Coordinates of C-alpha atoms and ligand atoms in Angstrom, one line a residue:
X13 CA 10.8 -11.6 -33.7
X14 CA 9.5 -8.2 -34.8
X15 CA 10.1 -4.9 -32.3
X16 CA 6.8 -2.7 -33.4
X17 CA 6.7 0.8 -34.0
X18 CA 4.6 3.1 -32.2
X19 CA 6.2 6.0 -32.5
X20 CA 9.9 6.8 -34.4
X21 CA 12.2 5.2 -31.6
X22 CA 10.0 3.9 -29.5
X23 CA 9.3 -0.2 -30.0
X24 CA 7.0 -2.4 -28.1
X25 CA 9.1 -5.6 -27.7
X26 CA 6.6 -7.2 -25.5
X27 CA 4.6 -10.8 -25.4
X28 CA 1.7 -12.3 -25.8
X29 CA 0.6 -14.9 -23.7
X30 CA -2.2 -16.6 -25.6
X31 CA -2.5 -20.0 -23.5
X32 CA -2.4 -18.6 -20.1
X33 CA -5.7 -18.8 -18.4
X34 CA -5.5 -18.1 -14.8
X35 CA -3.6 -15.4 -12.9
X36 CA -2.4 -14.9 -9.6
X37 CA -3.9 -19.0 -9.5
X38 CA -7.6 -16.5 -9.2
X39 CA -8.0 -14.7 -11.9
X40 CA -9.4 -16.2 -15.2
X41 CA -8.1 -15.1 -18.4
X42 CA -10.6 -16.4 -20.7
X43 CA -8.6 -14.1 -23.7
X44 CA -5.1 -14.4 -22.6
X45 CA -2.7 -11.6 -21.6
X46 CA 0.2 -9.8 -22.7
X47 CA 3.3 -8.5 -20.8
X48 CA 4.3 -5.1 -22.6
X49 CA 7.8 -3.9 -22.5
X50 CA 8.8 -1.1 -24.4
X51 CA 12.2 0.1 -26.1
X52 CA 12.6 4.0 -25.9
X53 CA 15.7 5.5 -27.7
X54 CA 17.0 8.9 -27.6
X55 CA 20.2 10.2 -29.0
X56 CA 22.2 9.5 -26.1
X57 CA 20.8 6.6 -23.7
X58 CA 18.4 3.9 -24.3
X59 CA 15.7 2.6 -21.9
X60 CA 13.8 -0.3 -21.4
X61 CA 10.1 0.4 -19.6
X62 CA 9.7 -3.0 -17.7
X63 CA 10.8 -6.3 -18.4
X64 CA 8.2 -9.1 -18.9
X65 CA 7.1 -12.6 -16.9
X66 CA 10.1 -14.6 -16.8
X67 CA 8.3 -17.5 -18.5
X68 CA 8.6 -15.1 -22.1
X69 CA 12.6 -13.8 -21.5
X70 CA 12.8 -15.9 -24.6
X71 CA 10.9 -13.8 -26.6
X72 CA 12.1 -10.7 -24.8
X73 CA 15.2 -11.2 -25.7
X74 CA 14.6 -12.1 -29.5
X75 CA 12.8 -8.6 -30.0
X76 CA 15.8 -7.3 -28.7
X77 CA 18.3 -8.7 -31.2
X78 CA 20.7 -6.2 -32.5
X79 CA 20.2 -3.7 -29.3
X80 CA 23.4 -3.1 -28.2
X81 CA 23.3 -1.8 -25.1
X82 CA 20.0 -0.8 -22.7
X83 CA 21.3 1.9 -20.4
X84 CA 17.9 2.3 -18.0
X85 CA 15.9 -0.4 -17.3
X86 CA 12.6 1.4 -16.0
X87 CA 10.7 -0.9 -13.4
X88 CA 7.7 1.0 -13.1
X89 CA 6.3 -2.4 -10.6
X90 CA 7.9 -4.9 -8.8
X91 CA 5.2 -7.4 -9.7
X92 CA 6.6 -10.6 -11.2
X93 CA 5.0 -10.3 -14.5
X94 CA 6.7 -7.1 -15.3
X95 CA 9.9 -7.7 -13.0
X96 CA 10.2 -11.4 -13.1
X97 CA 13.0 -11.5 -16.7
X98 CA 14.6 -8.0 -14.7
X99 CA 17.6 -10.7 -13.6
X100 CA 18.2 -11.6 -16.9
X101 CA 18.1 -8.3 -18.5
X102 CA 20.7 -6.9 -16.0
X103 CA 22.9 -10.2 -17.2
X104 CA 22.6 -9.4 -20.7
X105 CA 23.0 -5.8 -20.3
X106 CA 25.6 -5.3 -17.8
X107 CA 25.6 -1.6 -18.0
X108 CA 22.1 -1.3 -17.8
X109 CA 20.5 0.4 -14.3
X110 CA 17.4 -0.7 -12.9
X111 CA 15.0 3.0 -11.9
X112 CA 12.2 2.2 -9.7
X113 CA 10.4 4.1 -6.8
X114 CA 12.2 3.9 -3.4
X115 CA 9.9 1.2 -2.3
X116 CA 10.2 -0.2 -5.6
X117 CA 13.9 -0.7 -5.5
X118 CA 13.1 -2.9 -1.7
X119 CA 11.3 -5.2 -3.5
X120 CA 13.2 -6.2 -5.9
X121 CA 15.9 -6.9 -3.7
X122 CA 13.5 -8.6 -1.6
X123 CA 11.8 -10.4 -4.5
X124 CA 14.2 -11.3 -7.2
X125 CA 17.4 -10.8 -5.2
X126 CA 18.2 -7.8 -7.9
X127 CA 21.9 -6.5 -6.5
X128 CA 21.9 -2.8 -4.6
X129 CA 24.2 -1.4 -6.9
X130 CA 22.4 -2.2 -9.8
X131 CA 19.5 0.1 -8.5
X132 CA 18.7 3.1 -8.8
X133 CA 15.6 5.0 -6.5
X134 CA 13.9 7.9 -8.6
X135 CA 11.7 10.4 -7.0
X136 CA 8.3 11.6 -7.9
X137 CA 8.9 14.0 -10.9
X138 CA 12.5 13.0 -11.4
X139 CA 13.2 13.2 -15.4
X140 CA 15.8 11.1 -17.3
X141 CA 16.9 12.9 -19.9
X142 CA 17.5 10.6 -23.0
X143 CA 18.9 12.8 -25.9
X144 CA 16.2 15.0 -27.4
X145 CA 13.9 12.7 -25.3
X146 CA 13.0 12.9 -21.5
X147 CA 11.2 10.5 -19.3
X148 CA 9.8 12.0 -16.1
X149 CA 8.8 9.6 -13.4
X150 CA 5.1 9.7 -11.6
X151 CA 5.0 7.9 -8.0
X152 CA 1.6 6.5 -8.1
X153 CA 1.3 4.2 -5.4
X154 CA -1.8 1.6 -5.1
X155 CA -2.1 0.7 -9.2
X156 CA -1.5 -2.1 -8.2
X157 CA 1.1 -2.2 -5.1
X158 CA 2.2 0.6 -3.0
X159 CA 5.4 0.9 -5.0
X160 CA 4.1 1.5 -8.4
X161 CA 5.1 4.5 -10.8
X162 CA 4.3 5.4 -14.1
X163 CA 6.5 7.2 -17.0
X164 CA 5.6 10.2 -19.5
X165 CA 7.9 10.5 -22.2
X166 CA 7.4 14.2 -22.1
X167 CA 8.3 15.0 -25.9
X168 CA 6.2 12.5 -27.4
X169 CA 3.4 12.6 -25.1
X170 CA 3.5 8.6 -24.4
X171 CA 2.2 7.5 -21.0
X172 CA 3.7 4.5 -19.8
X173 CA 0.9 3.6 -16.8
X174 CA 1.9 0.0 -16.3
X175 CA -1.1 -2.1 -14.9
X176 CA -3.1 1.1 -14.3
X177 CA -5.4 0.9 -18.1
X178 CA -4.4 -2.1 -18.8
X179 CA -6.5 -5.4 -20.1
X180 CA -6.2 -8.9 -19.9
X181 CA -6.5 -9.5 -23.8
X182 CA -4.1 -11.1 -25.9
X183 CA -4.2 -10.0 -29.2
X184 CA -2.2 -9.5 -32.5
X185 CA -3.4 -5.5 -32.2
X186 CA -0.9 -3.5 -31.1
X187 CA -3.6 -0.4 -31.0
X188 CA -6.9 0.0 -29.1
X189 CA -9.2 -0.7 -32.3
X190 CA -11.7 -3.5 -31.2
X191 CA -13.0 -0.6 -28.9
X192 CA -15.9 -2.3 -27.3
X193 CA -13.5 -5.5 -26.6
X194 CA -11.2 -3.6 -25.2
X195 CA -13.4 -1.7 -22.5
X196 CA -15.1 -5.0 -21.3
X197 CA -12.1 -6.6 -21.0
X198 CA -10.1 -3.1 -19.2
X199 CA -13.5 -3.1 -16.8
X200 CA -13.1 -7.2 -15.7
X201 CA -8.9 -6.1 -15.5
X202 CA -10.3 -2.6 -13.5
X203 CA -12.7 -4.7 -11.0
X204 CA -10.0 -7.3 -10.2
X205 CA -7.1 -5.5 -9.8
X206 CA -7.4 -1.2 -9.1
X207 CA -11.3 -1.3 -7.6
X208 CA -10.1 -1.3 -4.4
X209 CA -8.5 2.2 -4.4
X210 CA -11.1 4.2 -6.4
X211 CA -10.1 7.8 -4.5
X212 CA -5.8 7.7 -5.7
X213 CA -7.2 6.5 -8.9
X214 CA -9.9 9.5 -9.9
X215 CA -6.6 11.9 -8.4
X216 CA -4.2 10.0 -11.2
X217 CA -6.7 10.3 -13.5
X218 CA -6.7 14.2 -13.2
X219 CA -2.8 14.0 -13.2
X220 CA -2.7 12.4 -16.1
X221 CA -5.5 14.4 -17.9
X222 CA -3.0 17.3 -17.4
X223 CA -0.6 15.8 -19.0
X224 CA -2.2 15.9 -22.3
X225 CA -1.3 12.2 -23.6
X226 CA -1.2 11.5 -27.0
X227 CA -1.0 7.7 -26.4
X228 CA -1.6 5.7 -23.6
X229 CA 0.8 2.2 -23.4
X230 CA -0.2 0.0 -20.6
X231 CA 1.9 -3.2 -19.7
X232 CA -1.4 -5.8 -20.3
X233 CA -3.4 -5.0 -23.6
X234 CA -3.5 -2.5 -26.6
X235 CA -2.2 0.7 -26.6
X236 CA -5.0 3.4 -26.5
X237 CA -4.1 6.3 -29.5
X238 CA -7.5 7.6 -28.5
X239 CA -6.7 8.2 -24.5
X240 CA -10.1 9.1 -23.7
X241 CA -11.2 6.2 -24.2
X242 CA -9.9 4.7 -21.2
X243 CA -9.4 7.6 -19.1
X244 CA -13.6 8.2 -19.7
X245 CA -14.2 4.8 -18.9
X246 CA -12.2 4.9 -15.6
X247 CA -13.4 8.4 -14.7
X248 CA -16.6 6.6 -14.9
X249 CA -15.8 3.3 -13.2
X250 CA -13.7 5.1 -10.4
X251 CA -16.5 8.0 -10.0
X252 CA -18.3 6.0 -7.6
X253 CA -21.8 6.4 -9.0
X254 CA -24.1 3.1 -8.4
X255 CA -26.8 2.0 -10.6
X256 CA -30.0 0.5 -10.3
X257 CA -28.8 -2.7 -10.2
X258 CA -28.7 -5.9 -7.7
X259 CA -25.6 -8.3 -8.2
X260 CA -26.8 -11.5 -7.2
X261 CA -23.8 -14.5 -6.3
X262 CA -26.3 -17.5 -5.0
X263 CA -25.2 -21.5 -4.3
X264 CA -28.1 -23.8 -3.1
X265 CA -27.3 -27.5 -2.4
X266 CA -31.2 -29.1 -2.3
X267 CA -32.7 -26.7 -4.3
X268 CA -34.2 -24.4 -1.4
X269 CA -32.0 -21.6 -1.4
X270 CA -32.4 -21.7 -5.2
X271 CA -36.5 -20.8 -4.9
X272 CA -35.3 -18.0 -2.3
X273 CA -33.2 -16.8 -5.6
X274 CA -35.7 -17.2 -7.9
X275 CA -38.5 -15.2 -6.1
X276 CA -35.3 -12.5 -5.6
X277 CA -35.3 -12.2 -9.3
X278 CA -38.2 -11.9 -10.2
X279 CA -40.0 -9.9 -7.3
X280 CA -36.8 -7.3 -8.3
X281 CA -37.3 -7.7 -12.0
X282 CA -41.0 -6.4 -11.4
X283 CA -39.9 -3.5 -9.5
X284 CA -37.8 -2.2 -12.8
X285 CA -34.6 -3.2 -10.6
X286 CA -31.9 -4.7 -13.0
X287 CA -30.1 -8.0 -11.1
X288 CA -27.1 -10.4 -12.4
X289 CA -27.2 -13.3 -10.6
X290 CA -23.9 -15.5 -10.5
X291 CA -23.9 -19.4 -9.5
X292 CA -21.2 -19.6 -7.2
X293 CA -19.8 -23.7 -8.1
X294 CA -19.5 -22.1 -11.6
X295 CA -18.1 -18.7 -11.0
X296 CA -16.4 -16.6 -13.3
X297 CA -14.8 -14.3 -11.4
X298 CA -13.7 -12.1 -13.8
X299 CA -17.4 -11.3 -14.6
X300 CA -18.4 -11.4 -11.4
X301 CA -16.2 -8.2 -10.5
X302 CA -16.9 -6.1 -13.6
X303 CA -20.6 -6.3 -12.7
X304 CA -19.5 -5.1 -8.9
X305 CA -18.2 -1.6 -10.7
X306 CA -21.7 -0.1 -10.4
X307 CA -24.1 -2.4 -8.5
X308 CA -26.1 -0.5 -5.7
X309 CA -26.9 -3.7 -3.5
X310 CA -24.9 -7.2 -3.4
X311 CA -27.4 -9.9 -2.2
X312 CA -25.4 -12.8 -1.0
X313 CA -27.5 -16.6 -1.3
X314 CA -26.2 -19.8 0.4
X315 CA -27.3 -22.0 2.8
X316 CA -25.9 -23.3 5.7
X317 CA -23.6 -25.9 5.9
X318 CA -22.2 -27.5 9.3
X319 CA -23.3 -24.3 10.9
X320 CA -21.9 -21.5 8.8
X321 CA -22.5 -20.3 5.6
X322 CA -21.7 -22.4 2.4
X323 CA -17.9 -22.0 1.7
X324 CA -18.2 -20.8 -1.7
X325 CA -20.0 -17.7 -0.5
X326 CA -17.5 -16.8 2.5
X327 CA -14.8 -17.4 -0.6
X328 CA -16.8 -14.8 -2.4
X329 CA -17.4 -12.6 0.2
X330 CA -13.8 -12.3 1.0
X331 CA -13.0 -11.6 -2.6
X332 CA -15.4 -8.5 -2.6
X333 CA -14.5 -7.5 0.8
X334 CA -11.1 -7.5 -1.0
X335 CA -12.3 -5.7 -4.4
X336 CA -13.9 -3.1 -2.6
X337 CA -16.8 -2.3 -4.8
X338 CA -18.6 1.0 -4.5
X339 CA -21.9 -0.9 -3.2
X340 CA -24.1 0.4 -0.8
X341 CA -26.2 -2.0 0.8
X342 CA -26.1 -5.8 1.5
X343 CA -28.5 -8.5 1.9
X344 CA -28.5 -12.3 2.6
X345 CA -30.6 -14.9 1.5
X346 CA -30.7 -18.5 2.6
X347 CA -32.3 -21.9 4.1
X348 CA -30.6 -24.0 6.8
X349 CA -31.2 -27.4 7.7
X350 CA -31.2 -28.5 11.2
X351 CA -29.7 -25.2 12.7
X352 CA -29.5 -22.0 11.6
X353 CA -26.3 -21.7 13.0
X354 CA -24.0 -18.5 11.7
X355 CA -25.6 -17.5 8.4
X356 CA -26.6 -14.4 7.4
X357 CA -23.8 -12.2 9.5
X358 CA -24.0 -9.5 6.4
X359 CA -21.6 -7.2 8.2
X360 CA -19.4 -9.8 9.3
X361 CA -18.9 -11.2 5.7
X362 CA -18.0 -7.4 4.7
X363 CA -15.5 -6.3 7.9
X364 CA -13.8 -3.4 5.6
X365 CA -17.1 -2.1 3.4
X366 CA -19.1 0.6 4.3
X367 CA -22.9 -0.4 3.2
X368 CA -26.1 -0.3 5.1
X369 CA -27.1 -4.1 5.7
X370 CA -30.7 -5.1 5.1
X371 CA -32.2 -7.8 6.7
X372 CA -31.5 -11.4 6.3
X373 CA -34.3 -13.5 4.7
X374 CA -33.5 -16.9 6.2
X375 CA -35.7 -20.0 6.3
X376 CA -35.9 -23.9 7.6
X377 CA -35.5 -25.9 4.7
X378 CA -38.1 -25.3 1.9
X379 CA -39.4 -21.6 2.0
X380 CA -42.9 -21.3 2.8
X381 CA -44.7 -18.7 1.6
X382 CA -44.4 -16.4 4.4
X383 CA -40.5 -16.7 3.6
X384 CA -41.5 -15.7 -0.1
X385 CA -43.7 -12.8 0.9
X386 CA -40.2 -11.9 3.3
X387 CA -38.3 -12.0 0.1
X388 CA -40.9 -9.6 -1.6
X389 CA -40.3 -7.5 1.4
X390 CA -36.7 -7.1 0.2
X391 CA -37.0 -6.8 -3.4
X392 CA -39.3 -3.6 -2.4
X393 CA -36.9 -2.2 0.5
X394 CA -33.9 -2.4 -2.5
X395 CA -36.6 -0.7 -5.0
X396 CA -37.1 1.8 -2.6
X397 CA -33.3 2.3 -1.7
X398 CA -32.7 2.4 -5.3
X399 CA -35.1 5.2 -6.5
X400 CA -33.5 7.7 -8.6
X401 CA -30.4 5.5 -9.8
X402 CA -29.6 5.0 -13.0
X403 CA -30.0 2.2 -15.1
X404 CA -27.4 -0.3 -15.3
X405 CA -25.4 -0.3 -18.1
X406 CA -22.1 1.5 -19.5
Ligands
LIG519 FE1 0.5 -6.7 -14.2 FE2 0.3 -5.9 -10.8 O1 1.0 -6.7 -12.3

């Protein structure tokens, strides 16, 4: 198997994963994945940045045929899919040294049982000087564990950012040319995985800008020869700026909680507010959270079922009370049968998001039209909230 080229000396000899479809068991991959690794020579000492998931050492170790010896293995995250072929690597490469962030080094003793002396912590700024090249080493905890770090390969210009950029997108590309494919699929990889820590991420962002990249080589995805691109996009996605827009994830089991949703949509489509509703037995989650990156509102719609709310919206909930969108306010809709039991707790769906909860429209079984009129009522509160914001879109 072929190493590729991206600059003299420096090889991707990643993989790509084109069958896989879930990750984490959550997270749908509807375009496959790709674990990057990437071979950077100097005159002296060679590197490896990360290894890859240890279901592709195979292939790994194929693009490494005729590589003598690997002196640095650069672990810039202890997650599996970058980590998990580290063991193997170390037993082809017995001189090779394993360089990760203090916390970094802990978990891959505690998770792959990596030996203590084949470890190495580097500090924040720490370079590793190659021969004629030099890596220096950027704690960045949070993209997407607290141990992660990314590389600069200062003479070159190459940013080795790990997860932070990347995109769930398998693809014979090496580069970022498809550049509309790219960015949705970067935005569903953004919302699932680095949403939650918007604040380090616009301060990485500025790091990096400083740097002056030429090229940006993330672990998932293309590399980006145009790094604006992507920093642009997450400037924009991290910046916190809400649109006019209601995101809308609804189940109904009789068909009640569906008119609730109905009424929703159109009583906010006539108000000029955009809204993406999402049925929640047929989720995909991975669209799910990109449209969270700049919703004002999140409406939640479910009824009740033995007393609380339908599972597949506290399932949902949880996820975005994990994801940590940028939303502002949050509203429940729903019909209950015989009691109305715990539905519609907003705020207690949410525990660790700050938005302004508006008040539940909840019903006894088929809405009448009082309960439609309430739903109006909403629509026109959101409208109101949402004056000024800009359209959805981008
Ligand atoms: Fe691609 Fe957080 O691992």
């Amino acid at each position: 198997m072929n190493r590729r080229e991206i600059r003299p000396g420096i090889e991707w000899v990643g993989a790509v994963d084109w069958q896989r479809q879930l990750f984490d068991e959550l997270i749908p991959l509807p375009r496959g994945t790709s674990y990057n690794a990437y071979l950077v020579r100097g005159r002296e000492k060679t590197a490896l940045l990360d290894a890859v998931d240890p279901a592709f050492r195979a292939v790994l170790f194929q693009r490494l045929e005729g590589v003598e010896r690997i002196d640095y293995l650069v672990a810039h995250h202890a997650e599996q899919d970058h980590s998990g072929a580290i063991p193997d690597v170390l037993a082809r490469f017995p001189e090779a040294k394993v360089l990760a962030t203090p916390k970094g080094v802990q978990f891959l003793q505690e998770l792959l049982a990596v030996p203590a002396d084949r470890l190495q912590a580097v500090q924040d700024g720490e370079t590793l000087a190659l021969g004629g090249r030099t890596l220096r080493f950027l704690h960045m905890p949070w993209v997407h564990w607290p141990e992660t770090m990314v590389s600069f390969l200062e003479e070159d210009k190459v940013l080795f950012p790990c997860d932070l950029f990347g995109s769930h997108l398998a693809t014979s590309d090496l580069w970022a040319r498809d550049e509309a494919a790219v960015l949705d699929a970067a935005r569903m990889y953004y919302a699932q995985i680095l949403m939650h820590a918007p604040v380090v991420i616009r301060k990485y962002i500025e790091r990096i800008q400083a740097l002056g990249p030429a090229l940006i080589a993330p672990s998932h995805g293309p590399v980006y020869d145009r790094p604006a691109l992507i920093l642009e996009a997450y400037r924009r996605w991290a910046g916190g700026v809400v649109a006019n827009k209601v995101v809308l994830p609804y189940v109904s089991m009789h068909g009640s909680t569906a008119l609730l949703v109905q009424r929703l949509i159109e009583s906010l489509t006539a108000r000029g507010v955009s809204v993406q509703p999402f049925e929640l037995a047929h989720l995909r989650l991975d669209q799910f959270a990109a449209a969270l990156v700049d919703a004002a509102t999140i409406v939640f719609a479910a009824p009740a079922v033995l007393g609380g709310a339908h599972p597949l919206a506290a399932f949902v909930a949880a996820l975005v009370d994990a994801y940590k969108p940028p939303v502002k306010y949050a509203g429940y809709l729903g019909s209950y049968g015989w009691s109305r039991g715990q539905i519609g707790k907003t705020a207690e769906m949410l525990p660790h998001l700050k938005v302004e909860v508006l008040d539940p429209v909840l019903c006894a079984g088929l809405p009448r039209v009082a309960d439609l009129e309430a739903v109006d009522r909403l629509a026109a509160q959101i409208a109101e909230k949402h004056a000024g914001l800009a359209p959805a879109g981008g």
